[in-house]
Coordinates of C-alpha atoms in Angstrom, one line a residue:
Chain A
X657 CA 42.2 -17.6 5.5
X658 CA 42.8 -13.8 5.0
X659 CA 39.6 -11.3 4.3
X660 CA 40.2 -11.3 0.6
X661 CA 40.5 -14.9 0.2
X662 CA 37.1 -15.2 2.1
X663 CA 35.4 -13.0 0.0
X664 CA 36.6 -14.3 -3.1
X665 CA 35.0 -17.1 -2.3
X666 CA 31.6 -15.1 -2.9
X667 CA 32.8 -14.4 -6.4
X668 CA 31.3 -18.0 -7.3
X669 CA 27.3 -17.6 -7.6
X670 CA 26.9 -21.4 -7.0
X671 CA 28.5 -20.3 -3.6
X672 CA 26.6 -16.8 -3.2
X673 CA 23.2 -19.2 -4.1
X674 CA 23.9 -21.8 -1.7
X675 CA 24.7 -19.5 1.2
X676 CA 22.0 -17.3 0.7
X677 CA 19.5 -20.3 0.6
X678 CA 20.9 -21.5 3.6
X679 CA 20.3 -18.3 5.4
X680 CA 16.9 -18.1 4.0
X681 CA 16.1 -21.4 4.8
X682 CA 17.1 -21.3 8.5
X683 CA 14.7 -17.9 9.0
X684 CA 11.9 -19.4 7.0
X685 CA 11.7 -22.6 9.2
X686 CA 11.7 -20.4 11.9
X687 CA 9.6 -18.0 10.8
X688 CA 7.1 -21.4 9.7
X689 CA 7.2 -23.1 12.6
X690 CA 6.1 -20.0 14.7
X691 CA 3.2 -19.8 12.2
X692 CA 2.6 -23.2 13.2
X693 CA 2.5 -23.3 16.8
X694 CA 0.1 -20.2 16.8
X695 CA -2.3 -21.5 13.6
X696 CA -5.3 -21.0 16.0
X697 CA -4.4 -17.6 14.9
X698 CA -5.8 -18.2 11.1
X699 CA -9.3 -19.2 12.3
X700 CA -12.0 -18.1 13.4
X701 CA -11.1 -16.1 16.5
X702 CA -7.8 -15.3 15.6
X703 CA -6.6 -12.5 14.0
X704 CA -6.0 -13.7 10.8
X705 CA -9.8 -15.3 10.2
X706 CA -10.5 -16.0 6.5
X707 CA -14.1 -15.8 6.7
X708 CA -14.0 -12.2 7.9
X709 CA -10.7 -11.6 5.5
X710 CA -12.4 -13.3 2.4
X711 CA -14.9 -10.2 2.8
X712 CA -12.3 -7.5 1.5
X713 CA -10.8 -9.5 -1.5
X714 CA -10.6 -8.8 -5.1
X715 CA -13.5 -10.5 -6.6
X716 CA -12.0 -13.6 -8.9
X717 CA -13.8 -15.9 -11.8
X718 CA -15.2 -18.8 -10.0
X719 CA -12.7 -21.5 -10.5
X720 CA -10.0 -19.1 -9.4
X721 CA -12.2 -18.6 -6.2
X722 CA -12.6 -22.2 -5.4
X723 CA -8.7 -22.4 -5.5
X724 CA -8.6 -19.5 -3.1
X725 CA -10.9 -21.0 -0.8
X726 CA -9.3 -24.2 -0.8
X727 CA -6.5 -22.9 0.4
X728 CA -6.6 -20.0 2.7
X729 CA -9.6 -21.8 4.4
X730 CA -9.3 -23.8 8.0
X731 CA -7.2 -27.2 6.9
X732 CA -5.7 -25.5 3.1
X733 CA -4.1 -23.1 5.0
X734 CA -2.3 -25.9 7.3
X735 CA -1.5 -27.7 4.7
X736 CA 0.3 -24.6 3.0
X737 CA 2.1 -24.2 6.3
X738 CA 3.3 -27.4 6.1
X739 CA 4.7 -27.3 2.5
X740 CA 6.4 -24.1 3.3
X741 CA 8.3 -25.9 6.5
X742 CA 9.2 -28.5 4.2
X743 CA 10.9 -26.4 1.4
X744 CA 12.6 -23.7 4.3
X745 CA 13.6 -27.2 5.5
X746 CA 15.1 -28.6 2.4
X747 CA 17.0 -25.2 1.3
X748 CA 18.7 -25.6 4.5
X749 CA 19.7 -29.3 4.0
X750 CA 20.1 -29.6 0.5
X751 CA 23.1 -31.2 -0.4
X752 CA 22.8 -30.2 -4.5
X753 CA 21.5 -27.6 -6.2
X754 CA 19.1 -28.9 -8.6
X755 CA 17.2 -29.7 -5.1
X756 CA 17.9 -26.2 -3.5
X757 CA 16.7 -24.6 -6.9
X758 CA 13.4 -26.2 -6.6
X759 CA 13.2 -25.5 -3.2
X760 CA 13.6 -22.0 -3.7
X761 CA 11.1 -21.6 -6.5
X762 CA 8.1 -23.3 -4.3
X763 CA 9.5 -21.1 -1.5
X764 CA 9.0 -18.0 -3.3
X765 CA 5.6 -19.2 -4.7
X766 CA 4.4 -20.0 -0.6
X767 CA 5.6 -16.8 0.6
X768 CA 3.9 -14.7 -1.8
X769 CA 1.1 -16.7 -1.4
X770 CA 1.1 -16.1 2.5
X771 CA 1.5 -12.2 1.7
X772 CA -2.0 -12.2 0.3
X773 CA -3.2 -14.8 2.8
X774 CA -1.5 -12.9 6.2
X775 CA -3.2 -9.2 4.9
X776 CA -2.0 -7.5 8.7
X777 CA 1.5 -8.3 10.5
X778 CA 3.7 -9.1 7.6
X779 CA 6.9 -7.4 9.4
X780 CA 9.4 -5.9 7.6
X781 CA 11.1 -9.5 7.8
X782 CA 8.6 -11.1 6.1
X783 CA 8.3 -8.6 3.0
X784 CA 12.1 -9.5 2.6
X785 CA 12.3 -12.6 3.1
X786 CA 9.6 -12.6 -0.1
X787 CA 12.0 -10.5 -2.2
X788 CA 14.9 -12.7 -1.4
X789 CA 13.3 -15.6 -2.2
X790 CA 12.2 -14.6 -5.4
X791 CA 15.9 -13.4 -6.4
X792 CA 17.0 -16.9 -5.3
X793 CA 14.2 -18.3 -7.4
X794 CA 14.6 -15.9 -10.4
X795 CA 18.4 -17.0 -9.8
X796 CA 17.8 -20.5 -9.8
X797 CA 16.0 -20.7 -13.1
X798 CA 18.2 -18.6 -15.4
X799 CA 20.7 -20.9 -14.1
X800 CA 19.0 -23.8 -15.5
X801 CA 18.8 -22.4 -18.7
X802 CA 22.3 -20.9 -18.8
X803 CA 21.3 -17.2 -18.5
X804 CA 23.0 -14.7 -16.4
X805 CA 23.0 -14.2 -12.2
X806 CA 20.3 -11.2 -12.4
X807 CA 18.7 -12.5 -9.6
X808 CA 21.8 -12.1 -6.8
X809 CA 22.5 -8.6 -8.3
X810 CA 18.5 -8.2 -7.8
X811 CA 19.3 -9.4 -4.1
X812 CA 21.8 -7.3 -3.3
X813 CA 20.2 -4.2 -4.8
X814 CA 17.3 -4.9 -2.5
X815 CA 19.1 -4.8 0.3
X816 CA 20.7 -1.1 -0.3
X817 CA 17.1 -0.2 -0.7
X818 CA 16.1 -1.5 2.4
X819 CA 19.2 0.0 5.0
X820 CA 18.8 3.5 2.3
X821 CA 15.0 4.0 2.8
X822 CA 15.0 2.7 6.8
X823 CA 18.1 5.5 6.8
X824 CA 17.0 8.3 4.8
X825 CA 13.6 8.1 6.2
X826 CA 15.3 8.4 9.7
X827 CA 17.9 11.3 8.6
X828 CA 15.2 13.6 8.1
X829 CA 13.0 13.1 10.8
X830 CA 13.3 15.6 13.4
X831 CA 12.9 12.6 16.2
X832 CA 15.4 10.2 15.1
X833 CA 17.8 12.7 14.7
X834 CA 17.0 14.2 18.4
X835 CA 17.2 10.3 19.8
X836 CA 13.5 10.8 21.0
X837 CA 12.2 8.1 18.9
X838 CA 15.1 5.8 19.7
X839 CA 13.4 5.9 23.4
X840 CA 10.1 5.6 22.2
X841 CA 10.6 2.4 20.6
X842 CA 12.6 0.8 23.7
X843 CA 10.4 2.1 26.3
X844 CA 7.1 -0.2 24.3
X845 CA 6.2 -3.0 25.9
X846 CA 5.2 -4.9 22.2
X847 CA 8.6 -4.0 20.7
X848 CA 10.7 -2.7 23.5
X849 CA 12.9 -4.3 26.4
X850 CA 12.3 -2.8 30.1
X851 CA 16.5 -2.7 31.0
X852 CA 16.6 -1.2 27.5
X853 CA 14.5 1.5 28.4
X854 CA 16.1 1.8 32.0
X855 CA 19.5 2.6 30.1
X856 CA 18.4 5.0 27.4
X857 CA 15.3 6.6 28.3
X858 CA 17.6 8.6 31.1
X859 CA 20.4 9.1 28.8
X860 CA 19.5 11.7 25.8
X861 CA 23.2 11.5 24.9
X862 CA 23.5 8.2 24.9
X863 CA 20.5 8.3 22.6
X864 CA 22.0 10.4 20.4
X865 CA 24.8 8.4 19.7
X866 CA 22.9 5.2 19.5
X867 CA 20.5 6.9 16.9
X868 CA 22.8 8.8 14.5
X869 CA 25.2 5.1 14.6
X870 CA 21.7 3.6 13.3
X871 CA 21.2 6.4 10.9
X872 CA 24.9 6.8 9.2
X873 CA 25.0 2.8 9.1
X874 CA 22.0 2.6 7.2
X875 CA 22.2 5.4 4.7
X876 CA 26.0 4.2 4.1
X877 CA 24.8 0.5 3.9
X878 CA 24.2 1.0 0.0
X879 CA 28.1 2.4 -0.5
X880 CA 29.7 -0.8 1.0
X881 CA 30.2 -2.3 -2.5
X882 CA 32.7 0.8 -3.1
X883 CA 35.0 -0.1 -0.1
X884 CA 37.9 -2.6 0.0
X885 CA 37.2 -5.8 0.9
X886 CA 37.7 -5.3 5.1
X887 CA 35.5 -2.2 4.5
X888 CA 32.9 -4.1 3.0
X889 CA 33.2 -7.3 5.9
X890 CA 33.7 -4.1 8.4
X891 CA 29.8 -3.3 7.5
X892 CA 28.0 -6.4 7.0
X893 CA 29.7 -7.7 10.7
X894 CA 28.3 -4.2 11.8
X895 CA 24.8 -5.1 10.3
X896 CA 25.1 -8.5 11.7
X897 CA 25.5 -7.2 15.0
X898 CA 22.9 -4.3 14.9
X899 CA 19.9 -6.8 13.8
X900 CA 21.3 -9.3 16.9
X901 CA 20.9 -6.3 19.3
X902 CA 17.8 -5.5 17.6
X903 CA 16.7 -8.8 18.1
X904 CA 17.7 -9.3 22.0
X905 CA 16.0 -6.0 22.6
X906 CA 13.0 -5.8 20.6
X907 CA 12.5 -9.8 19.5
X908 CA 12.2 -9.3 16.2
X909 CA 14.3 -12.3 15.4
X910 CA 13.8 -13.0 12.1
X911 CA 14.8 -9.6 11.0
X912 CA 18.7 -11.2 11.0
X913 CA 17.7 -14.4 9.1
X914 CA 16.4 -12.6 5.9
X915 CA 18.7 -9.4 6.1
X916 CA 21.6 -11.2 6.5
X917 CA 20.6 -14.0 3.9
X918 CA 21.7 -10.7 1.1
X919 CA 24.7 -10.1 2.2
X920 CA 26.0 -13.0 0.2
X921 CA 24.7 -11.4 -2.8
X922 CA 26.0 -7.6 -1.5
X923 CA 29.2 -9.5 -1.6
X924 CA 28.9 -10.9 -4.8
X925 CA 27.9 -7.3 -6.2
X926 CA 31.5 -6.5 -4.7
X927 CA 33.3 -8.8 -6.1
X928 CA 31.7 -7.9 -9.6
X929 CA 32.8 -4.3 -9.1
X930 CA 36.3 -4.9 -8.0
X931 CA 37.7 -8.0 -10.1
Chain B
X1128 CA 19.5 -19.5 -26.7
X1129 CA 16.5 -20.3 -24.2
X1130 CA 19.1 -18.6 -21.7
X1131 CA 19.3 -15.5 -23.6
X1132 CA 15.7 -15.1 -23.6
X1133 CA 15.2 -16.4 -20.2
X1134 CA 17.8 -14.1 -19.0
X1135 CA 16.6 -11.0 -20.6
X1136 CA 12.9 -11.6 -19.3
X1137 CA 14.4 -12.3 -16.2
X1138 CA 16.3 -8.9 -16.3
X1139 CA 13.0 -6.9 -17.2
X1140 CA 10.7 -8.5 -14.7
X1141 CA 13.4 -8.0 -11.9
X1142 CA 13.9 -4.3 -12.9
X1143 CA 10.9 -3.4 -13.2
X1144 CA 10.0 -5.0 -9.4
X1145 CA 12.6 -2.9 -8.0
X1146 CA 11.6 0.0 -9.8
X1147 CA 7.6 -0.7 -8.2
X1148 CA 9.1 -1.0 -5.1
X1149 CA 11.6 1.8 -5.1
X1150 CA 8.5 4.1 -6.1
X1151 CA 6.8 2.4 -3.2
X1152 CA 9.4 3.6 -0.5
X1153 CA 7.6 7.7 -2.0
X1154 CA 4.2 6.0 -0.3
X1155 CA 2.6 7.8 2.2
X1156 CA 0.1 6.0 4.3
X1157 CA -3.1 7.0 2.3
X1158 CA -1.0 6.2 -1.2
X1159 CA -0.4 2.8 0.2
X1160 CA -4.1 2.1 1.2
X1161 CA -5.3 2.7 -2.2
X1162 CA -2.7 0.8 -4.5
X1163 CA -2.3 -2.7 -4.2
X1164 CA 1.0 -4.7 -2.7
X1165 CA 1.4 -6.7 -5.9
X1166 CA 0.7 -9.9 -4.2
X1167 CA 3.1 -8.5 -1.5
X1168 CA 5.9 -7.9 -3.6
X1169 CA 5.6 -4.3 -2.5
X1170 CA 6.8 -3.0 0.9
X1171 CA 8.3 -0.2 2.3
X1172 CA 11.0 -0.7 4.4
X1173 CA 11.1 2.6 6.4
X1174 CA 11.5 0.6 9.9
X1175 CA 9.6 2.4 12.4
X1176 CA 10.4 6.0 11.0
X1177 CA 9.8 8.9 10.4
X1178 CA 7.4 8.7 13.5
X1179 CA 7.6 5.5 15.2
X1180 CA 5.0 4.1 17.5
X1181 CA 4.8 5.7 20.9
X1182 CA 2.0 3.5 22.5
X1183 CA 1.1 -0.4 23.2
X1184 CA -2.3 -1.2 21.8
X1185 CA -4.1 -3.4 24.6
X1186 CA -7.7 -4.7 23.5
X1187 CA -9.8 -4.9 26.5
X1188 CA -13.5 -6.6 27.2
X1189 CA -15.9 -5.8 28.8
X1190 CA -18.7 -8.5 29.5
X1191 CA -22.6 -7.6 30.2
X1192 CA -24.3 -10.4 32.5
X1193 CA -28.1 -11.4 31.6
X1194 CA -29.4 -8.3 33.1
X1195 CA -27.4 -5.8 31.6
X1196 CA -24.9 -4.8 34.4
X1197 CA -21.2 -4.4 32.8
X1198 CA -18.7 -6.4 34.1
X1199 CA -14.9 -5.3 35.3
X1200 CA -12.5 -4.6 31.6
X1201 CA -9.9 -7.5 31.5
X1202 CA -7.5 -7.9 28.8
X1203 CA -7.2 -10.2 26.2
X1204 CA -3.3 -11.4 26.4
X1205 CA -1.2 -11.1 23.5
X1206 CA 1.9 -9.2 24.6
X1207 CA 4.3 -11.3 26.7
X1208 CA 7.7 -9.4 28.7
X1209 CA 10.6 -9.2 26.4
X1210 CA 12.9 -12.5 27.3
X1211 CA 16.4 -12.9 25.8
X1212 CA 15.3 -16.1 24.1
X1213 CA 12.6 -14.3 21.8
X1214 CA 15.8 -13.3 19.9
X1215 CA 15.2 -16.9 19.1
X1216 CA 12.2 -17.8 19.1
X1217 CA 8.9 -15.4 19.0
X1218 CA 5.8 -16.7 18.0
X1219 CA 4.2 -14.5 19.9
X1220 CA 4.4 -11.2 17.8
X1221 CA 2.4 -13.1 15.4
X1222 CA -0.8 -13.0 17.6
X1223 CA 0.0 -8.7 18.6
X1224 CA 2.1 -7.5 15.3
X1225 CA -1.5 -7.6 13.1
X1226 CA -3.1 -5.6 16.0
X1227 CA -1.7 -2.0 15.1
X1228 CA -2.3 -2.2 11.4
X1229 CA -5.7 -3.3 12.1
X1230 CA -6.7 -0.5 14.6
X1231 CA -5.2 1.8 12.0
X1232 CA -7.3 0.7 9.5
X1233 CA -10.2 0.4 11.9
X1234 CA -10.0 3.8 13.0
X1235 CA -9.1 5.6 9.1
X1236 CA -12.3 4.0 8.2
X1237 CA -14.1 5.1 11.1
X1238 CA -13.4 8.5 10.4
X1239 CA -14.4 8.2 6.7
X1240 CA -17.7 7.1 8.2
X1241 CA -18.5 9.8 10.1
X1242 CA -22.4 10.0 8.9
X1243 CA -23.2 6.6 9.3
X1244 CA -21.4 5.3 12.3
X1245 CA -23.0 1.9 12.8
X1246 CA -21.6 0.9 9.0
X1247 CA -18.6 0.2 10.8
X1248 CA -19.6 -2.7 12.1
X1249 CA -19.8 -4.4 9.0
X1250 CA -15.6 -3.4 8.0
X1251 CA -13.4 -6.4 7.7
X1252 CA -11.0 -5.2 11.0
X1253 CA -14.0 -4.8 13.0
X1254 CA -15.2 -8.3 12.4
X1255 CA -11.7 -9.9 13.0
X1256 CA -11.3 -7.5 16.4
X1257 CA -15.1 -8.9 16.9
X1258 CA -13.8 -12.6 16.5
X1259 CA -10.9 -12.1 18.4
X1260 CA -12.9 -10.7 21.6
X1261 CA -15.9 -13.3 21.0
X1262 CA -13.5 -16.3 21.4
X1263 CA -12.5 -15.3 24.7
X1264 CA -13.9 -17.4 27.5
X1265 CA -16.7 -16.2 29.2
X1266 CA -19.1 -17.5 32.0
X1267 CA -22.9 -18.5 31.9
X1268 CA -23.9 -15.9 33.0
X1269 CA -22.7 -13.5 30.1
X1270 CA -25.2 -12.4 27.8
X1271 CA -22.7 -9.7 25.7
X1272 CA -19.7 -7.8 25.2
X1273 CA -18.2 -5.0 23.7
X1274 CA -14.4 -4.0 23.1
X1275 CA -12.4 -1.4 23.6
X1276 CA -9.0 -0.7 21.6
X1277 CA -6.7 1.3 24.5
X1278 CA -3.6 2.6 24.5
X1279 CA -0.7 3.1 26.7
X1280 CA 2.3 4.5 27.0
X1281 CA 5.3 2.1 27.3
X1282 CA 6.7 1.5 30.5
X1283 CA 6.0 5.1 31.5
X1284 CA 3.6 4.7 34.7
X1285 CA 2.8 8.7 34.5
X1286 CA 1.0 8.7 31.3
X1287 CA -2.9 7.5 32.0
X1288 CA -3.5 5.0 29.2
X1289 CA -6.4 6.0 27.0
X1290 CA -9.0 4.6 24.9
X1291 CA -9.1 4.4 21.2
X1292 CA -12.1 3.0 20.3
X1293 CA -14.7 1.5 22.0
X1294 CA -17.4 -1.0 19.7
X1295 CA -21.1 -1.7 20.4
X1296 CA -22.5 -4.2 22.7
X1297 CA -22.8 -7.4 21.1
X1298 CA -25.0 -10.8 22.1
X1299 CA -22.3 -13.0 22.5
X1300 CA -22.4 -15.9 20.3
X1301 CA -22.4 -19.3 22.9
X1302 CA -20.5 -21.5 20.1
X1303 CA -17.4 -19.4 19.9
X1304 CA -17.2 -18.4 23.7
X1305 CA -16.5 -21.5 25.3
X1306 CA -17.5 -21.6 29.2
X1307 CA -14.2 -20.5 30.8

């Protein structure tokens, strides 16, 4: 199957939907089951203790409140947990789309429920994997109504904002540009890798390099629609590659689960543009 | 029909997210404190730029036994070595991601504070550092503890770690702290 063939197959937003959800899916049930394994983390004693976060809430009408008690407290939050595993679960599985849609929708309605819940360590990850979902879910319902496919364009426009700010912000920064802060971030022991930081951190050049390759991929990221078709699979398999480093070398590993999940939709953008 | 008008409310509410979130990305750090996320449908995606972190955060106790003699600082664990397979799997980031955010918050209101330092006691990311520390095991003979927020400088030996913060002495509450 030649490169054109394969992403003409992305011209199809049943296909762009499908791939994306699975994607989505696989990062969310990973992303879940991590919440899971470290729930004492919600409670009391952990850093994400609702009695002490309840404190610094909008205040809400009463019956409102109750809800919000009912479920960000010790067993509602578990039980949120648990419905989330179970739709990441299903968007990776389903085998129709009327059960992916709904997936997606109660998907997008947890995550953004766990983005007021979880008010510190939401990674960058997390915040997308919320926007994706709700493309998917804003996708998914215009679908059922026979509107249009706003929601994978929404995708896909999301994801040149997130390579163009991380790049732009980086381009003019004095420290990126010098490779300093490229050794900075290796050399942590939260984020970093120690052989990392025994390759670079002696190596300005090298640094360099490595820094101005992060910087040029991610302020050209947006412009990938523009380029033939191999240009455009060139630079998503260069973005899948960079978030695998990134994920060996720093552990952010669901950082290539909801970036890559747009690149579906980036694809289907293309194939608007070009046919 | 329907679709049309689905659609085109559809269209409006997606445009106008990415328009709050493209005006987002302007944010500085004190913008971003005083507007909401949108129930998290906000973000910025700079990625550790312009000015990335330099230092670990390590939050450190220290215990106080019955008669008021300080104990040795230990660590409270929540940063394990990188390993290939947390490109897999990496629940711990969960426990040590929300520490940064919450020392930065902890400290910006610390600063605002500057007349009335004992009001910080009462902020919501002292209370969680607070809860964090308090369930750490301790002996009998501990009557309190404090915490300190430290950090340190990567895997560079020849800059001294330094501390942050450092919290009042607090009677330690024998429910939470479990005899260890």
């Amino acid at each position: 199957m030649g490169v054109e063939h394969w992403v003409d197959w992305f011209h199809d937003p049943g296909h762009v939907f499908r791939a994306s959800a699975v994607l989505l899916g696989v990062g969310q049930t990973i992303a879940t089951l991590e919440l899971i394994s470290v729930r004492d983390a919600l409670g009391n004693g952990g850093v994400h203790p609702w009695p002490a976060m309840r404190l610094s809430v909008p205040a809400r009408p009463a019956a409102l409140r109750w809800v919000r008690e009912a479920a960000f407290g010790g067993p509602g939050v578990l039980v949120l947990l648990v419905l989330r595993l179970l739709a990441a679960a299903t968007l990776v599985v389903a085998s129709t789309e009327p059960l992916a849609s709904v997936a997606v929708v109660a998907l997008a309605a947890l995550l953004v429920t766990f983005s007021v819940r979880l008010r510190w360590g939401q990674e960058a990850a997390d915040d997308l994997s919320v926007q994706v979902a709700v493309g998917l879910a804003a996708f998914a319902i215009c679908r059922w109504v026979g509107g249009p496919a706003v929601g994978l364009y929404y995708l896909a426009a999301v994801a040149g904002l997130a390579y163009g700010t991380a790049g732009v912000s980086k381009v003019v920064a004095p420290l990126w540009r010098d490779g300093t802060a490229l050794g900075w971030v290796v050399n942590l022991r939260s984020l970093g890798a120690p052989w990392a930081a025994d390759r670079l951190v002696e190596r300005p050049r090298l640094r360099v390099v490595l820094s101005w390759a992060v910087i040029l991929g991610e302020v050209c990221f947006p412009l990938a629609v523009l380029l033939p078709a191999r240009g455009v699979v060139a630079v998503l398999a260069v973005g899948l590659a960079f978030h695998l480093v990134v994920a060996v070398c720093m552990g952010l590993n669901t950082f290539v689960w909801a970036f890559v999940a747009t690149y579906p939709a980036v694809l289907f953008a293309w194939n608007a543009l070009h046919r | 029909m329907i679709g049309t008008v689905v659609g085109v409310v559809t269209s409006v509410g997606l445009v106008a997210l990415f328009a709050a979130n493209l005006r987002y990305q302007f944010y500085d750090r004190t913008a971003r404190r005083q507007r909401s996320a949108l129930l998290g449908l906000r973000s910025q995606y700079r990625m550790f730029s312009p000015i990335p972190g330099r230092t670990d955060l390590h939050l450190v106790v220290r215990d106080y036994d019955r008669d008021g003699a300080p104990r040795p600082c230990r660590e409270v664990p929540t940063t394990p070595l990188r390993r290939w397979t947390h490109a897999l799997w990496n629940p711990w980031k969960r426990r040590w991601l929300p520490l940064r955010p919450l020392v930065v918050e902890l400290i910006g209101i610390g600063a605002a504070l500057e007349g009335h330092p004992a009001a910080i006691e009462l902020t919501t990311p002292y209370l969680v550092l607070l809860g964090v520390v308090s369930a750490e095991p301790a002996d009998g003979d501990v009557r309190a503890r404090q915490f300190l927020v430290v950090h340190s400088f990567g895997h560079e030996p020849e800059e001294p770690p330094a501390v942050l913060f450092c919290s009042a002495v607090h009677r330690l509450d024998r429910t939470t702290a479990e005899t260890g």
